[in-house]
XYZ file of C-alpha atoms in Angstrom:
249
model
C -23.006 -40.906 54.202
C -24.681 -37.521 54.093
C -25.902 -36.061 57.400
C -29.616 -36.845 58.002
C -30.424 -33.147 58.229
C -29.457 -32.694 54.583
C -31.680 -35.544 53.486
C -34.543 -33.969 55.403
C -34.469 -31.101 52.930
C -35.626 -33.530 50.270
C -38.895 -34.314 52.009
C -39.740 -30.646 52.402
C -40.087 -30.345 48.653
C -42.564 -33.173 48.213
C -45.631 -30.862 48.317
C -44.608 -29.730 44.860
C -46.222 -32.945 43.647
C -49.580 -31.250 44.183
C -48.550 -28.456 41.850
C -47.346 -30.870 39.267
C -50.742 -32.628 39.323
C -52.808 -29.125 38.702
C -29.050 -47.927 14.079
C -27.890 -46.898 10.855
C -25.235 -49.007 9.161
C -22.548 -46.645 7.791
C -18.962 -47.707 7.243
C -17.537 -48.735 10.595
C -14.358 -46.977 11.778
C -11.266 -48.940 12.704
C -11.807 -50.761 15.980
C -10.320 -49.091 19.007
C -7.660 -51.279 20.586
C -8.693 -51.594 24.230
C -6.189 -54.321 24.994
C -5.965 -58.098 24.646
C -9.195 -60.045 24.959
C -10.093 -63.686 25.111
C -12.060 -65.352 22.338
C -15.812 -65.108 22.798
C -18.678 -66.935 21.044
C -20.716 -63.742 20.736
C -21.119 -61.168 18.017
C -20.880 -58.098 20.201
C -21.692 -55.802 17.295
C -25.182 -57.260 17.637
C -27.121 -55.337 20.293
C -28.847 -58.428 21.681
C -25.570 -60.317 22.055
C -23.966 -57.263 23.625
C -26.733 -57.001 26.206
C -26.504 -60.711 26.978
C -22.790 -60.475 27.671
C -23.328 -57.331 29.726
C -25.825 -59.246 31.853
C -23.259 -62.005 32.311
C -20.746 -59.406 33.451
C -23.216 -58.070 36.004
C -23.687 -61.572 37.378
C -19.996 -62.180 38.071
C -18.556 -61.691 41.542
C -16.455 -58.579 42.063
C -13.334 -60.728 42.438
C -13.940 -62.823 39.319
C -10.934 -62.407 36.977
C -13.199 -62.742 33.936
C -14.744 -59.342 34.615
C -11.854 -57.455 33.042
C -11.866 -59.386 29.761
C -15.638 -59.231 29.386
C -15.744 -55.518 30.072
C -12.908 -54.833 27.640
C -14.749 -56.745 24.904
C -18.008 -54.952 25.648
C -16.283 -51.581 25.736
C -14.594 -52.159 22.382
C -17.879 -53.055 20.696
C -19.738 -50.167 22.300
C -17.010 -47.686 21.400
C -17.393 -48.784 17.781
C -21.129 -48.183 18.087
C -20.559 -44.659 19.403
C -18.246 -43.983 16.484
C -20.805 -45.181 13.968
C -23.462 -42.874 15.397
C -21.037 -39.981 15.179
C -20.283 -40.921 11.560
C -24.021 -40.892 10.862
C -24.395 -37.424 12.415
C -26.741 -38.754 15.104
C -25.368 -37.082 18.253
C -28.369 -37.961 20.425
C -27.923 -41.668 19.712
C -24.162 -41.350 20.149
C -24.844 -39.884 23.605
C -27.118 -42.770 24.575
C -24.525 -45.271 23.374
C -21.798 -43.421 25.273
C -23.888 -43.420 28.437
C -24.378 -47.171 28.033
C -20.614 -47.494 27.657
C -20.084 -45.599 30.919
C -22.510 -47.916 32.720
C -20.086 -50.793 32.232
C -18.178 -49.367 35.202
C -21.140 -48.563 37.461
C -20.177 -51.196 40.016
C -16.410 -50.823 39.569
C -15.619 -47.174 38.729
C -11.994 -47.511 39.804
C -11.361 -49.756 36.790
C -12.582 -47.159 34.295
C -9.377 -45.130 34.010
C -7.229 -48.022 32.838
C -9.805 -49.870 30.760
C -11.239 -46.875 28.892
C -8.006 -44.916 28.411
C -7.394 -46.233 24.856
C -10.701 -44.628 23.799
C -9.378 -41.122 24.492
C -9.359 -40.166 20.795
C -12.980 -41.263 20.377
C -14.042 -39.289 23.455
C -12.171 -36.221 22.264
C -13.877 -36.497 18.896
C -17.283 -36.936 20.539
C -16.702 -33.909 22.728
C -15.960 -31.791 19.657
C -19.057 -32.997 17.809
C -21.281 -32.377 20.824
C -19.808 -28.934 21.471
C -20.450 -27.806 17.894
C -24.131 -28.656 18.279
C -24.406 -26.958 21.673
C -25.310 -30.254 23.364
C -24.492 -29.472 26.991
C -25.344 -32.800 28.625
C -23.432 -34.673 25.940
C -20.358 -32.472 26.394
C -20.447 -32.966 30.163
C -20.600 -36.755 29.824
C -17.538 -36.824 27.577
C -15.680 -34.421 29.869
C -16.389 -36.584 32.917
C -14.961 -39.596 31.096
C -11.983 -37.668 29.734
C -11.241 -36.369 33.212
C -11.194 -39.893 34.603
C -8.885 -41.317 31.947
C -6.579 -38.299 31.910
C -2.893 -38.909 32.583
C -2.760 -36.908 35.806
C -4.648 -34.789 38.336
C -4.143 -31.685 36.215
C -6.101 -33.257 33.352
C -8.877 -34.221 35.762
C -9.025 -30.685 37.161
C -9.021 -29.164 33.671
C -11.966 -31.340 32.662
C -13.937 -30.283 35.718
C -13.126 -26.631 35.120
C -14.703 -26.992 31.698
C -17.645 -28.901 33.174
C -18.263 -26.022 35.573
C -18.234 -23.593 32.647
C -20.799 -25.662 30.743
C -23.023 -26.008 33.814
C -22.783 -22.295 34.542
C -23.807 -21.363 31.016
C -26.694 -23.851 31.086
C -27.821 -22.407 34.414
C -27.897 -18.881 33.009
C -29.981 -20.000 30.041
C -32.506 -21.695 32.334
C -32.752 -18.590 34.516
C -33.272 -16.397 31.464
C -36.111 -18.649 30.329
C -37.873 -19.359 33.632
C -36.712 -16.703 36.077
C -34.426 -16.656 39.096
C -36.097 -19.668 40.723
C -34.850 -21.839 37.861
C -31.341 -21.744 39.306
C -29.698 -25.204 39.406
C -32.472 -26.854 37.359
C -30.531 -27.451 34.152
C -27.218 -28.438 35.809
C -29.115 -31.071 37.804
C -30.772 -32.352 34.637
C -27.398 -32.572 32.912
C -25.582 -34.338 35.744
C -28.254 -36.810 36.838
C -27.850 -39.509 34.152
C -24.062 -39.407 34.449
C -24.145 -39.526 38.248
C -26.494 -42.511 38.134
C -24.204 -44.292 35.666
C -20.889 -43.600 37.399
C -20.608 -43.269 41.200
C -17.469 -41.160 41.033
C -16.808 -39.086 44.159
C -16.429 -35.691 42.470
C -19.459 -36.301 40.273
C -21.706 -37.623 43.036
C -20.776 -34.815 45.422
C -21.491 -32.147 42.820
C -24.839 -33.661 41.893
C -26.023 -34.252 45.460
C -25.030 -30.752 46.591
C -26.974 -29.189 43.713
C -30.073 -31.272 44.364
C -30.128 -30.634 48.113
C -29.666 -26.900 47.616
C -32.467 -26.914 45.047
C -34.800 -28.927 47.281
C -34.275 -26.501 50.155
C -34.922 -23.486 47.905
C -38.126 -25.015 46.542
C -39.288 -25.865 50.059
C -38.667 -22.259 51.136
C -40.660 -20.975 48.159
C -43.563 -23.260 49.000
C -43.492 -22.254 52.652
C -43.527 -18.591 51.667
C -46.440 -19.133 49.306
C -44.396 -17.921 46.361
C -44.723 -20.998 44.160
C -45.363 -20.123 40.532
C -45.859 -21.700 37.145
C -42.247 -20.844 36.312
C -41.084 -22.668 39.441
C -43.056 -25.776 38.526
C -41.864 -25.724 34.936
C -38.213 -25.257 35.884
C -38.194 -27.903 38.615
C -40.709 -30.472 37.405
C -38.243 -33.224 38.342
C -37.934 -32.192 41.982
C -39.468 -35.407 43.351
C -37.674 -37.796 41.009
C -34.423 -36.008 41.830
C -35.021 -36.702 45.511
C -35.192 -40.417 44.743
C -32.081 -40.107 42.576
C -30.168 -38.540 45.464
C -31.123 -41.455 47.688
C -29.770 -43.802 45.015
C -26.576 -41.780 44.638
C -25.947 -41.857 48.372
């Protein structure tokens, strides 16, 4: 649990609210083998069926042995969906599908490494596609997942080194566009959906630290009377991020 004094920094930024007021069907790739599964009466390629089974998974107790099989089936179908969006050259939709895949482990992140490991080739492919299009948030999502399913700590560290590079570059672009007060804005925007999907320690710590530092800086700017249009534009999510931090903690 974060010290209360750090959370207090969030409330200092709330006055900024006043300023803010003024699926295609291409040829499907070969199914990724995510391990043995039990027979199921659903067509998980169908989005409605997939969501129904996902809801059933969410309703099972943490100790229910059926959780593994259901999640493996859901992951296999969703991985296929990600691959189809990549085949169709729809990276934005591939990202949304990949984020939905990651959410399968929201309440059990320790199971992700073993259950998603067979999808390493798909994730590596997705990372390459996203990188070519300069899609920073998409690259970071795939790197977080690749770091978790890596064979050892070195692979995890290498993924986070690359994540830091992507976040640093995104930060510099935001500063160039909106000035020095835009620092941290884009990295927070990139990390938030992933941090909300996967409560991984390294990810949550990085996100929370960025948000709290940003909230304190915005509060200082407001107290000094130096708020500007650039500040508002760069940090328009300052209040929603405060709520997100509370959820992450």
